[in-house]
Structure formats: C-alpha cells, structure tokens
Amino acid sequence: MIRKLLIANRGEIARRVIRTCREVGVSPVAVFSDPDADAPHVREADAAVRLPGATPSDTYLRGDALVAAALAAGADAVHPGYGFLSENASFARAVLAAGLTWVGPDPEVIDAMGSKVAAKKRMAAAGVPVLPELDPESADEFPLLVKASAGGGGRGMRVVRSRAELAEQVAAARREAESAFGDGTVFCEPLLEHARHVEVQVLADAHGTVWALGERECSIQRRHQKIIEETPSPAVTPQARERLFDAATKAAEAIGYVGAGTVEFLLTDEGSFHFLEVNTRLQVEHPVTEEVFGVDLVAWQLAIAEGARLPVDPPTPNGHAIEARLYAEDPAHDWRPASGTVHRFAVPDGVRVDSGVEDGSEVGVHYDPMLAKVIAWAPTRHAAIRKLAAALERTEIHGLITNRDLLVRTLRHPEFGAGNTHTDFLDQHALTTPEPVDVRPAALAAALALAERRRTAALPLGWRNLPSQRQKTVFEHEGDAVEVDYRHTRTGVETSLGLTVVATSPDAVTFERDGVRTTFPVAVYGDRVEVGSVSLTPRPRFPEPEAKIAEGASVAPMPGTVVRVSVEPGQRVEAGAELLVLEAMKMEHRVPAATGGTVTEVLVQAGQQVDAGDVLAIVEAEDSLAGSSGGAVS
C-alpha cells in the first residue's frame, strides 16, 4: 500500500496528482525549486522539500535530489507526472533501487520506448504501421520532419523543405533536444502534411489486461505541441477505431506495458495511420479521457502500482470532451512566451479546470508557460465546443498576454466545427493573426473608472473654466496609442463614441448604445488597467525623458539565454535574417534583423543571460550607409 507519495514535478500536474491523493487517502509530498517556493502545489501538499536552484537542470531534472527528497520526507512511492524525468529510465531505476515504488512502467519499457528510433523498429516488428526513417545527414526526401529521439512536447522538432536548410535545422533540433532532454540524438521521417494527430489511451495491469480507453484527436498544434485535444475524434470511424485500438493494444502487449500510457499515430485523409511513439507516462490531455470514460487515471496508476487488477472490460464511453491549454504566450509574435505576475485568474463554473496558477502566481522564465487546462464535457461535440468557447471567452486572466483569444477563434471556426482539423490548421486559416477589435469603448471605460478612483480617493481631478473642453486620456494598447475623451455635463457624461454612460464606479462602467447595455469590468494593477480581455497602460501627459534605443538595434523580446550568435560585426544581412537565438521557457526563439544593412555591433555572446529589452545587436540600415558615403559630384 502506498501511504506517502512524492510527486517529482511541479505546477498543474503536481496539483492534479495531489487532488487524487486526497481522494484515495495517500499523503502527497511536493518538491520545489527556489522560484516555486510559494507555488500552489507546495502549499497544497502535506510536506514539501526544497530543490536548491532555479533551472530545471539544477532542480526537477536532478534524479539524485528527487530520490533524496523522497527518502527525507519518508515517502514510499514516487509519481513522476509528465515532462522532466517522467520518461527517464535511469530515474525510475534509482527510485526502485532506493526501495521506493515507481508509479509507472518498468524501466526496461521506458528504455525501449525512450528512443523513438528503437521504438519504431520494435513496433514494426510487432506489426504496427510505421513511417520510414531517414538519415539526418543524407536525407533527400522533402519535406521532412526532424525529431528528437528522446523528445516530446514539440521540442527538438523542425520542418525541413529543402536540402539547403537541412544541416541548420538538424543542428538546431539537436541543441534544443540536448537542452530539454539531455540527449541530442535526432532522426528524420517524411512529413505528412495535413495529417491528423490521433492517439490512444492505454491502461494495463501487471496481470495481462490491457484497456484501450478511446482515441484523442490532438491535431490543433503550435510548434508541434498540442493546444486543443478532444475525444472521440470526429475523423475516426467505427472501423478505423477498431483498427487503431488493435494497433495500440499490440504495441502495449509487445513491450509488456504496465500502467497508463499513450500510443500516438498520424492519420491520413485516406484513413491509413502510422505509429509515432509511445508516451510511457500520463499525458497532459488525459482529462478528456477521464471525462468521457468516467475514470480517474491517476487513481488507477496508483492502484496498478500497488498490484491491483483491471476489470476485464473497460468502461463505456459517454458524450464528448474537449480540452484547451491556456499558455502565457503571444501567438501573433511567433508564440513569444510571457513572464510576470498573474494578477487574476478566474474561470466560470461549469467546466473542469486543471491549473498550476492562481491569483498572484508568478510565471518565470525557466519552465513551460502553460497556465492551465480548461476542459468541457457535453453529450455532443457541438455542445462541448460551444460550452468551452463560452467559458474561455468569459475567463479573466489579468497580468499576462495569453493565447486565450486564439483558442476561442479556433473553437468557433466553421472548419473546426465541421471536424476538418489537421496539424497545420492554425497556419492554413491564419488564426494567429488577431481579429481587429475596437478597443476605444474599453479605453473609455478605463478612463472613467480611473477618474472615479481618483474622486473616491479625494485625489485632484483637475479643473477647467472652459466647459467646452473635454477630458482626454491616452492609453497604450499593444504598442499603439488609444485616445478617448469625455465631458461631464448637467445631464450626465458626454462621449464622442456614441455611447451613453449609464453608471460608473472604480471597478465597472456601464454603457448603452441603441437601447443595449453593456458593462465593462475594470481592474487596476499598478500602471496596468484590465478591461475585460483588453490590457491598457495609461500614457503620462508629460512623459519623463527616457533613454532612446539606437536605430537598427535588436532587443531581447523576453528574458533568456543566448544559445547562438549567427552574425559578426561587418557582416551584411537582409531584413528578417537571424541575428542570434535565445532559449526561454524550454524553447528556442530567433531574433531577426529589423532592417537590412550591416551589423555594426554584437553586444552578447553564447551562454550569456539577458533580460527583456536588453540591446543584443545593431544593424546600420542600407539608406544610412548610403547617406553617410558623401554626395555625388557632377
């Protein structure tokens, strides 16, 4: 019997495992890095052990430190969660060698599936369809996909469309794989464009019973990482489902799998499917399976680790479930991750929320920027889509830019509703480009609410002896200036937007237009004003002089580590050319040249830590060079 469980992970998955521990009567033990000292999962556990340091390599990727933490806390078992060391056979062996129960498959199975190259050979021998493997050094079949052999979560993956870019993309994939997994081995396979990503949840006990608990459609992806998942798949027919389940069961039986795992496939429009990998752990998207099948997969993981038997037949599925992953990132700017304080996080009732953050949580630069998963269940797919989109639209996330609006646009896209999804869906339908929105009503609400805050705080509002003059306020929204004005009259507040002001308070403003009233909630955090989903920063009337960034300078878009400098002083570059590469939140991010010209300065070097806004390199534009070369003589 497991009495005390160390959760060798953080954030959302740690809280998820803690929740099941409470339900089944197991005492949860957390671990935490220094940045996570005040994280929710630390407070919710019965005990917590510090892992000194901040980076994953110093903390959550230290198998020896995790085992020592389990022993120090008196735990008798370890649950690895997902990511970090969840698929590391050496860590599993170290847990077992310490006399602890490992909540997962045998280390030999993890080893067998940990290398995607070896796993494909093993599956082919078991009769599971696989894609041919291509040599990264000499591949001549394009387009192709470079993949990390030990990878997952989209890290260490690159699309290559010509031989000219092969070497560069292979090198980048190797660096990212080495950083994320400690193994830079990569391989290539043909890229199946417009294919679907479909996976089968398996659950197996140590007594020979294997369940195939439905398939999950995971085709909506960014950077090869899933952001929307659902079960059942709208593309899988009963006949195809039977073949998928048979292949997944064969895969599990071929390796003697025990515990919860996932067999992933690519599904073509013609209905053929090809093995991708076996994830020897719990998946991020496991909640949709739990909602449809009425099971607790974490509870089954613990029970199977204790030797329990599965019933012969799996439970019957019921209805449809969809999950959306909320990330602190900017889809419109190459999925740039965001860090900072989550001032407010609130999701409406009626949906399941698995979250790693709460009001006041800090999102740092060292870990994946996923904030939460929001899951909706309904009797039909259409009802589940509508329920999830409405819940996301009403979700309050203050303090950080997120992918929330992209998720809502995707869920409400007619092609998604029709079930016509594939792995390049977002690019095909240009969904990363925000829809134009008139933010002036939100800015006007912000201006009126701020005025109410000053009035109730007895702060000076300003005084005019010319009633014809309007009060003007300028905000900044996503780099653009938004100016609004209003005037108090004897009959109320007059605006230039055709809105009637019904009520104002420091926290909300109600407008009426053509007989329809709308209330705008307003929250203020320092110099940031949140009006619904619109974030605004008031611009001062008399701004302080500030240091001017040199023309042609490229600055760090986020805190991170320089992993490669691609240019040197004196080198000529085109606009958009790669100047250097930053690593932040476990992903690589290119820093391009804003203009074509000559590199005059490179201010950083590989391995250097930088902060957002730091100047990294300066490119002198072509017209500047021409202007400084002297005039022509006739």
XYZ file of C-alpha atoms in Angstrom:
634
model
C 0.000 0.000 0.000
C 1.242 3.471 -0.935
C 0.944 5.733 2.095
C 3.078 8.731 1.208
C 3.740 9.782 -2.398
C 6.466 12.135 -3.602
C 5.386 13.986 -6.747
C 8.541 14.609 -8.759
C 7.089 17.541 -10.664
C 5.569 20.999 -10.327
C 2.650 23.207 -11.291
C -0.541 21.883 -12.807
C 0.325 18.174 -12.858
C 1.558 18.257 -9.251
C -1.767 19.780 -8.153
C -3.632 17.201 -10.248
C -1.876 14.298 -8.526
C -2.378 15.918 -5.105
C -6.121 16.052 -5.777
C -6.303 12.303 -6.357
C -4.099 11.646 -3.320
C -6.685 13.435 -1.191
C -9.487 11.333 -2.664
C -7.796 7.954 -2.182
C -6.161 8.640 1.201
C -2.494 8.988 0.187
C -0.322 11.694 1.745
C 1.210 13.918 -1.003
C 4.752 15.312 -0.808
C 5.826 18.165 -3.087
C 9.227 19.316 -4.294
C 10.043 22.859 -5.324
C 12.764 24.933 -6.877
C 13.582 28.355 -5.439
C 11.263 30.212 -7.873
C 8.455 27.787 -6.933
C 8.767 28.243 -3.160
C 5.355 29.935 -2.946
C 3.650 27.972 -5.716
C 0.163 26.499 -5.099
C 1.330 22.883 -5.333
C 3.771 23.490 -2.473
C 1.081 24.829 -0.157
C -1.403 22.091 -1.021
C 0.884 19.157 -0.226
C 1.284 17.667 3.264
C 5.032 18.232 3.081
C 7.442 19.869 0.647
C 11.170 19.500 0.024
C 13.322 22.257 -1.449
C 15.446 21.569 -4.520
C 18.069 24.349 -4.353
C 18.385 26.266 -7.603
C 16.195 27.707 -10.329
C 16.837 25.980 -13.657
C 15.371 22.549 -14.471
C 18.860 21.063 -14.736
C 19.577 22.122 -11.153
C 16.214 21.028 -9.735
C 13.459 18.954 -11.367
C 15.928 17.155 -13.650
C 18.153 16.073 -10.727
C 17.197 12.453 -10.180
C 19.518 12.086 -7.207
C 17.997 15.135 -5.491
C 14.471 13.849 -6.077
C 15.232 10.426 -4.616
C 16.918 12.078 -1.623
C 13.831 14.267 -1.167
C 11.554 11.228 -1.160
C 13.671 9.472 1.466
C 13.964 12.585 3.599
C 10.182 13.039 3.618
C 9.509 9.391 4.413
C 7.718 8.759 1.122
C 7.321 5.176 -0.042
C 6.499 5.903 -3.708
C 7.271 8.412 -6.487
C 4.907 9.727 -9.166
C 6.810 11.458 -11.990
C 3.929 13.424 -13.574
C 4.736 14.369 -17.158
C 7.795 16.073 -18.629
C 11.077 16.400 -16.738
C 12.146 12.848 -15.681
C 8.812 11.100 -16.273
C 10.263 9.065 -19.153
C 13.781 8.667 -17.801
C 14.636 5.019 -17.203
C 17.685 5.850 -15.082
C 15.500 7.864 -12.705
C 12.987 5.012 -12.475
C 15.801 2.594 -11.645
C 17.158 4.961 -8.988
C 13.697 5.148 -7.382
C 13.395 1.354 -7.305
C 16.976 0.940 -6.062
C 16.117 3.176 -3.110
C 13.353 0.771 -2.104
C 10.559 3.046 -3.328
C 7.569 2.198 -5.523
C 7.751 3.643 -9.022
C 4.342 4.766 -10.310
C 4.909 3.954 -13.958
C 6.039 1.220 -16.324
C 9.204 -0.825 -15.802
C 12.465 0.998 -16.567
C 13.163 -1.524 -19.352
C 9.941 -0.482 -21.072
C 10.806 3.195 -20.685
C 14.216 2.457 -22.200
C 12.652 0.566 -25.095
C 10.298 3.438 -25.930
C 12.574 6.306 -24.831
C 14.449 6.151 -28.105
C 11.976 6.850 -30.884
C 14.357 5.239 -33.353
C 14.429 1.962 -31.421
C 10.699 2.210 -30.651
C 9.780 2.384 -34.345
C 11.802 -0.754 -35.059
C 10.116 -2.554 -32.152
C 6.638 -1.532 -33.321
C 7.318 -2.535 -36.922
C 8.312 -5.990 -35.694
C 5.016 -6.178 -33.772
C 3.001 -5.427 -36.907
C 2.217 -1.779 -36.102
C 2.420 0.509 -39.209
C 5.372 2.940 -39.078
C 6.843 5.671 -41.288
C 10.269 5.039 -42.876
C 13.259 6.504 -41.060
C 15.536 8.921 -42.939
C 19.197 9.705 -42.196
C 19.569 13.294 -40.877
C 22.927 13.618 -42.619
C 21.951 12.469 -46.104
C 18.154 12.686 -46.397
C 16.988 13.575 -49.898
C 13.220 13.259 -49.467
C 11.469 16.549 -48.745
C 9.532 17.881 -46.945
C 10.640 16.004 -43.874
C 10.443 16.346 -40.117
C 13.489 16.348 -37.828
C 12.618 14.853 -34.438
C 14.421 14.360 -31.146
C 14.784 10.668 -30.384
C 14.264 11.312 -26.665
C 11.874 14.207 -27.189
C 8.318 15.253 -26.646
C 6.158 18.361 -26.373
C 7.353 19.689 -29.732
C 10.910 20.266 -28.531
C 13.703 19.254 -30.848
C 11.371 19.187 -33.878
C 11.930 21.067 -37.144
C 10.224 21.033 -40.552
C 12.712 20.940 -43.448
C 11.567 21.675 -47.009
C 14.891 21.687 -48.883
C 18.380 20.285 -48.643
C 19.779 23.819 -48.258
C 18.253 24.180 -44.784
C 18.731 20.589 -43.605
C 22.059 20.998 -41.777
C 20.973 24.168 -39.956
C 17.655 22.694 -38.816
C 19.233 19.412 -37.694
C 21.777 21.356 -35.622
C 19.021 23.478 -34.054
C 16.962 20.391 -33.238
C 19.973 18.745 -31.613
C 20.681 21.785 -29.439
C 17.091 22.042 -28.287
C 16.873 18.289 -27.623
C 20.101 18.328 -25.618
C 18.853 21.257 -23.542
C 15.388 19.805 -22.900
C 16.158 16.081 -22.529
C 19.912 15.735 -22.062
C 20.091 13.736 -25.317
C 20.796 15.415 -28.650
C 20.050 12.376 -30.835
C 17.698 13.227 -33.723
C 16.216 11.361 -36.683
C 14.099 12.255 -39.705
C 10.925 10.919 -41.277
C 8.675 12.049 -44.132
C 6.407 14.960 -43.267
C 2.763 14.047 -43.782
C 1.180 17.439 -44.371
C -2.489 17.918 -43.463
C -2.375 14.708 -41.422
C -4.192 14.288 -38.133
C -2.544 13.526 -34.814
C -4.591 10.810 -33.121
C -3.582 8.890 -30.015
C -4.985 6.009 -27.998
C -5.015 5.971 -24.195
C -3.952 2.586 -22.869
C -4.138 1.314 -19.311
C -2.577 -2.027 -18.436
C -2.118 -4.002 -15.236
C 0.613 -6.467 -14.292
C -1.744 -9.408 -14.841
C -2.129 -9.181 -18.620
C -5.210 -6.973 -19.017
C -4.903 -4.036 -21.428
C -7.583 -1.395 -21.913
C -7.783 0.882 -24.952
C -9.674 3.839 -23.461
C -10.684 5.646 -26.614
C -8.800 7.847 -29.028
C -7.954 11.526 -28.665
C -7.795 13.990 -31.540
C -4.745 16.235 -30.963
C -4.329 17.889 -34.350
C -4.608 21.555 -33.290
C -0.962 22.302 -32.586
C 1.553 25.117 -32.477
C 5.238 24.402 -32.859
C 4.329 20.684 -32.958
C 2.798 20.962 -29.489
C -0.882 20.302 -28.862
C -3.134 23.116 -27.655
C -6.624 21.645 -28.207
C -7.472 17.961 -27.666
C -10.747 16.079 -27.781
C -12.286 12.652 -27.543
C -13.676 10.963 -29.529
C -12.047 12.103 -32.772
C -14.506 13.437 -35.359
C -12.473 11.718 -38.085
C -12.308 8.181 -36.711
C -14.995 5.827 -37.999
C -16.029 2.738 -36.005
C -13.978 0.582 -38.391
C -10.890 2.798 -38.094
C -11.347 2.917 -34.314
C -11.244 -0.855 -34.128
C -8.003 -0.941 -36.135
C -6.455 1.843 -34.017
C -7.354 0.075 -30.771
C -5.951 -3.182 -32.110
C -2.644 -1.496 -33.058
C -2.392 0.273 -29.685
C -3.112 -2.932 -27.797
C -0.494 -4.796 -29.843
C 2.014 -2.053 -29.060
C 1.353 -2.272 -25.313
C 1.487 -6.073 -25.292
C 4.669 -6.160 -27.386
C 6.601 -4.291 -24.703
C 4.822 -5.680 -21.621
C 3.416 -2.305 -20.709
C 2.063 -1.724 -17.192
C 0.316 1.484 -16.088
C -1.114 4.445 -18.015
C 0.416 5.220 -21.389
C -0.409 6.592 -24.800
C 0.218 5.217 -28.285
C 0.384 8.056 -30.814
C -0.380 7.863 -34.543
C -0.593 10.065 -37.619
C -3.867 9.560 -39.508
C -4.092 10.457 -43.208
C -7.154 11.599 -45.146
C -7.266 8.178 -46.762
C -7.704 6.545 -43.361
C -4.243 4.973 -43.085
C -2.320 5.526 -39.862
C 1.327 5.366 -38.848
C 2.921 4.888 -35.437
C 4.622 7.932 -33.918
C 5.626 6.977 -30.387
C 4.585 5.521 -27.049
C 4.469 8.018 -24.204
C 5.332 5.982 -21.122
C 3.586 8.359 -18.736
C 0.402 10.282 -18.139
C -0.415 12.730 -20.937
C -1.195 16.417 -20.464
C -4.529 15.810 -22.214
C -5.639 12.871 -20.055
C -8.633 14.801 -18.581
C -10.728 14.437 -21.748
C -10.476 10.654 -21.439
C -11.411 10.835 -17.757
C -14.468 12.959 -18.544
C -15.793 10.655 -21.267
C -14.990 7.316 -19.608
C -15.700 8.311 -16.011
C -12.323 7.153 -14.695
C -9.538 8.683 -12.604
C -6.345 7.719 -14.440
C -4.090 8.884 -11.595
C -6.039 6.715 -9.136
C -5.598 3.759 -11.494
C -1.875 4.495 -11.775
C -1.551 4.265 -8.007
C -3.733 1.140 -7.784
C -1.815 -0.659 -10.549
C 1.485 0.246 -8.859
C 0.075 -1.487 -5.768
C -0.712 -4.593 -7.840
C -4.432 -4.119 -8.495
C -6.216 -5.879 -11.366
C -8.219 -4.102 -14.015
C -11.711 -5.417 -14.770
C -11.780 -7.454 -17.971
C -13.847 -4.877 -19.881
C -13.159 -1.126 -19.890
C -15.944 1.335 -19.032
C -18.303 2.506 -21.778
C -17.679 5.994 -23.189
C -20.307 8.689 -22.803
C -20.512 12.044 -24.614
C -17.724 14.284 -25.851
C -14.928 16.216 -24.093
C -12.597 18.962 -25.348
C -9.571 20.470 -23.620
C -7.833 23.770 -24.363
C -4.414 24.658 -22.988
C -4.003 28.228 -21.773
C -0.460 29.482 -22.309
C 1.251 32.721 -21.319
C 2.398 33.496 -24.844
C 1.732 35.807 -27.780
C 0.560 33.872 -30.867
C 0.836 36.959 -33.088
C 4.557 37.323 -32.345
C 5.902 33.854 -33.059
C 4.368 32.417 -29.858
C 6.652 34.569 -27.738
C 6.332 33.369 -24.096
C 5.407 35.845 -21.381
C 6.522 36.038 -17.777
C 5.327 38.054 -14.808
C 2.522 38.104 -12.253
C -0.889 36.537 -12.800
C -2.941 39.192 -11.016
C -6.273 37.498 -11.626
C -7.211 34.007 -12.831
C -10.875 33.034 -12.777
C -12.732 30.556 -14.994
C -16.550 30.415 -14.971
C -18.297 27.467 -13.337
C -19.473 24.544 -15.433
C -16.127 23.372 -16.813
C -13.173 21.495 -15.340
C -10.014 23.489 -14.666
C -6.613 21.873 -14.068
C -4.366 24.817 -13.246
C -0.878 25.497 -11.979
C -1.581 29.139 -11.120
C -3.930 31.265 -9.059
C -4.276 34.969 -8.265
C -0.806 36.338 -7.504
C 1.198 33.451 -9.029
C 4.487 34.280 -10.700
C 5.237 32.866 -14.147
C 9.008 32.645 -14.519
C 11.340 32.099 -17.442
C 12.644 28.656 -16.524
C 9.600 26.471 -17.183
C 6.913 25.770 -19.742
C 4.462 28.740 -19.918
C 1.280 26.654 -19.634
C -1.053 28.251 -17.097
C -3.993 25.858 -17.088
C -6.151 23.394 -18.979
C -9.872 24.076 -19.355
C -11.998 21.019 -20.143
C -15.648 20.901 -21.215
C -17.856 17.794 -21.353
C -21.243 17.620 -23.076
C -23.451 14.934 -24.638
C -22.405 16.012 -28.167
C -19.321 17.501 -29.816
C -21.186 20.631 -30.886
C -22.377 21.266 -27.331
C -18.882 20.699 -25.899
C -17.336 23.166 -28.373
C -19.887 25.843 -27.558
C -19.502 25.320 -23.815
C -15.704 25.502 -23.881
C -15.560 28.553 -26.178
C -18.022 30.444 -23.964
C -16.108 29.560 -20.786
C -12.788 30.695 -22.273
C -14.297 33.920 -23.558
C -15.511 34.762 -20.046
C -12.294 33.702 -18.311
C -10.463 36.502 -16.502
C -6.685 36.403 -16.958
C -5.037 39.630 -15.838
C -1.349 40.444 -15.943
C -0.016 38.393 -18.850
C -0.719 38.103 -22.532
C -2.128 34.651 -23.344
C -3.369 32.505 -26.221
C -6.967 32.644 -24.925
C -8.395 34.622 -27.867
C -6.695 32.290 -30.358
C -8.299 29.297 -28.641
C -11.741 30.896 -28.856
C -11.246 31.780 -32.550
C -10.182 28.211 -33.270
C -13.082 26.606 -31.439
C -15.566 28.860 -33.261
C -14.030 28.412 -36.709
C -16.512 26.661 -39.040
C -13.894 24.162 -40.222
C -13.162 23.150 -36.637
C -16.873 22.778 -36.036
C -17.069 20.539 -39.086
C -14.252 18.375 -37.708
C -11.847 19.238 -40.541
C -8.731 19.560 -38.383
C -5.106 18.747 -39.108
C -1.681 19.590 -37.711
C -1.225 22.807 -39.754
C -4.773 24.050 -39.135
C -3.692 27.309 -37.449
C -1.406 28.338 -40.310
C -3.840 27.346 -43.053
C -6.601 29.504 -41.590
C -4.295 32.344 -40.433
C -5.679 32.096 -36.917
C -2.608 33.571 -35.241
C -3.472 36.994 -36.663
C -5.747 38.752 -34.167
C -9.130 39.892 -35.382
C -9.478 43.700 -35.482
C -11.219 44.922 -32.348
C -12.289 48.453 -31.481
C -10.759 48.912 -28.024
C -11.960 52.509 -27.623
C -15.051 51.586 -25.562
C -12.788 49.625 -23.203
C -10.384 52.574 -23.044
C -13.243 54.952 -22.286
C -14.412 52.644 -19.508
C -10.871 52.621 -18.135
C -10.659 56.424 -18.206
C -13.992 56.837 -16.396
C -13.151 54.179 -13.792
C -9.758 55.766 -13.115
C -11.480 59.124 -12.638
C -13.862 57.502 -10.154
C -10.892 56.016 -8.288
C -9.298 59.454 -8.013
C -12.582 61.005 -6.885
C -13.239 58.401 -4.172
C -9.616 58.707 -3.009
C -10.021 62.500 -2.834
C -7.234 62.981 -5.364
C -7.226 66.104 -7.568
C -9.213 65.585 -10.760
C -8.127 68.767 -12.498
C -10.295 71.823 -13.046
C -11.261 73.785 -16.118
C -13.087 77.085 -16.505
C -13.871 76.269 -20.131
C -16.705 73.730 -20.168
C -16.272 73.212 -23.927
C -13.040 71.345 -23.319
C -13.177 67.556 -22.936
C -11.176 65.383 -20.562
C -8.676 63.442 -22.707
C -6.881 60.242 -21.725
C -4.318 58.343 -23.792
C -3.611 54.663 -23.236
C -1.166 52.280 -24.813
C -2.569 49.017 -26.180
C -0.201 46.511 -27.801
C 2.194 49.321 -28.741
C -0.459 51.640 -30.207
C -1.866 54.833 -28.693
C -5.619 54.853 -27.924
C -7.084 58.266 -27.145
C -10.548 58.786 -25.653
C -12.347 61.824 -24.324
C -15.443 62.670 -22.336
C -17.125 65.625 -20.674
C -19.300 65.865 -17.580
C -22.463 67.868 -18.204
C -25.508 68.713 -16.126
C -27.335 65.743 -17.633
C -24.549 63.170 -17.361
C -21.365 62.214 -19.188
C -20.991 63.094 -22.836
C -18.711 60.960 -25.040
C -17.598 61.067 -28.653
C -18.183 57.347 -29.254
C -21.933 57.438 -29.435
C -22.190 55.726 -26.050
C -24.478 56.734 -23.223
C -22.841 56.396 -19.826
C -25.342 54.644 -17.558
C -23.205 54.071 -14.452
C -19.612 54.450 -13.344
C -17.643 53.067 -10.414
C -13.978 52.375 -9.707
C -14.482 48.733 -10.775
C -17.041 48.841 -13.605
C -18.597 51.128 -16.181
C -21.924 50.530 -17.962
C -22.616 51.957 -21.416
C -25.766 51.950 -23.516
C -25.948 52.060 -27.297
C -29.191 51.744 -29.273
C -31.001 50.512 -26.178
C -28.442 47.773 -25.391
C -26.491 47.997 -22.131
C -23.008 46.539 -21.690
C -20.942 46.528 -18.507
C -17.151 46.689 -18.699
C -15.385 45.340 -15.568
C -12.239 47.344 -14.764
C -9.282 46.150 -12.669
C -6.166 48.191 -11.931
C -2.762 46.712 -11.095
C -0.134 49.410 -10.722
C 0.135 51.096 -14.119
C -1.800 48.354 -15.905
C -5.568 48.533 -16.437
C -7.505 45.409 -17.420
C -10.917 45.955 -19.026
C -12.343 42.535 -19.757
C -9.772 40.982 -22.087
C -8.222 44.335 -23.061
C -4.980 45.381 -21.350
C -4.166 49.097 -21.283
C -1.379 51.249 -19.866
C -2.085 54.958 -19.278
C 0.390 57.233 -21.008
C 1.541 60.141 -18.829
C 0.576 63.614 -20.024
C 4.141 64.796 -19.532
C 6.394 61.752 -20.009
C 9.795 61.648 -18.424
C 12.702 61.687 -20.854
C 13.984 58.190 -21.403
C 16.968 56.580 -22.985
C 16.494 56.153 -26.715
C 17.380 52.830 -28.262
C 19.733 53.217 -31.194
C 18.149 52.945 -34.619
C 18.629 49.444 -36.016
C 19.031 47.901 -32.571
C 17.525 44.464 -31.924
C 16.446 43.942 -28.327
C 15.645 40.821 -26.334
C 11.870 40.186 -26.550
C 11.999 38.215 -23.287
C 14.480 37.118 -20.622
C 16.548 34.151 -21.754
C 19.915 32.637 -22.585
C 21.805 33.291 -25.796
C 22.405 29.874 -27.352
C 23.849 31.003 -30.687
C 25.157 34.209 -32.265
C 24.709 33.949 -36.042
C 26.406 37.164 -37.222
C 29.517 39.209 -36.588
C 30.381 42.905 -36.943
C 30.851 43.979 -40.547
C 28.543 41.303 -41.914
C 25.756 42.399 -44.296
C 22.300 40.972 -43.561
C 18.826 41.127 -45.084
C 15.794 42.277 -43.099
C 14.435 39.285 -41.172
C 17.772 37.437 -41.172
C 18.663 35.590 -37.990
C 20.993 37.589 -35.762
C 21.006 35.222 -32.812
C 18.905 32.638 -30.989
C 17.567 32.884 -27.436
C 16.374 29.992 -25.303
C 13.482 30.782 -22.969
C 10.872 28.558 -21.346
C 12.473 25.437 -22.866
C 12.128 26.660 -26.489
C 14.441 28.408 -28.954
C 13.442 31.834 -30.326
C 15.067 33.562 -33.324
C 15.924 37.238 -33.033
C 15.728 38.682 -36.563
C 17.206 41.824 -38.071
C 14.601 44.585 -38.178
C 16.222 46.081 -41.270
C 18.676 45.141 -43.968
C 22.189 46.562 -43.676
C 25.500 45.990 -41.971
C 25.985 44.592 -38.473
C 27.898 47.253 -36.574
C 27.800 45.764 -33.073
C 27.097 42.410 -31.397
C 26.723 43.014 -27.680
C 26.230 39.460 -26.389
C 27.824 36.053 -26.669
C 26.628 32.444 -26.465
C 25.758 31.361 -22.928
C 25.011 34.884 -21.725
C 21.816 35.608 -19.771
C 19.803 38.607 -20.986
C 16.727 40.472 -19.763
C 13.782 41.660 -21.817
C 14.685 44.921 -23.529
C 18.454 44.374 -23.496
C 20.110 45.504 -26.735
C 21.617 42.464 -28.431
C 22.937 43.717 -31.779
C 22.823 46.803 -34.001
C 22.349 46.813 -37.758
C 23.003 50.038 -39.669
C 20.394 50.329 -42.405
C 21.282 50.470 -46.088
C 19.917 54.020 -46.507
C 22.008 55.198 -43.528
C 25.119 53.769 -45.151
C 24.278 55.447 -48.446
C 23.629 58.776 -46.725
C 26.993 58.714 -44.941
C 29.050 57.938 -48.022
C 29.128 61.510 -49.302
C 27.382 63.327 -52.151
C 27.848 62.715 -55.857
C 29.905 65.181 -57.934
C 28.715 66.123 -61.421
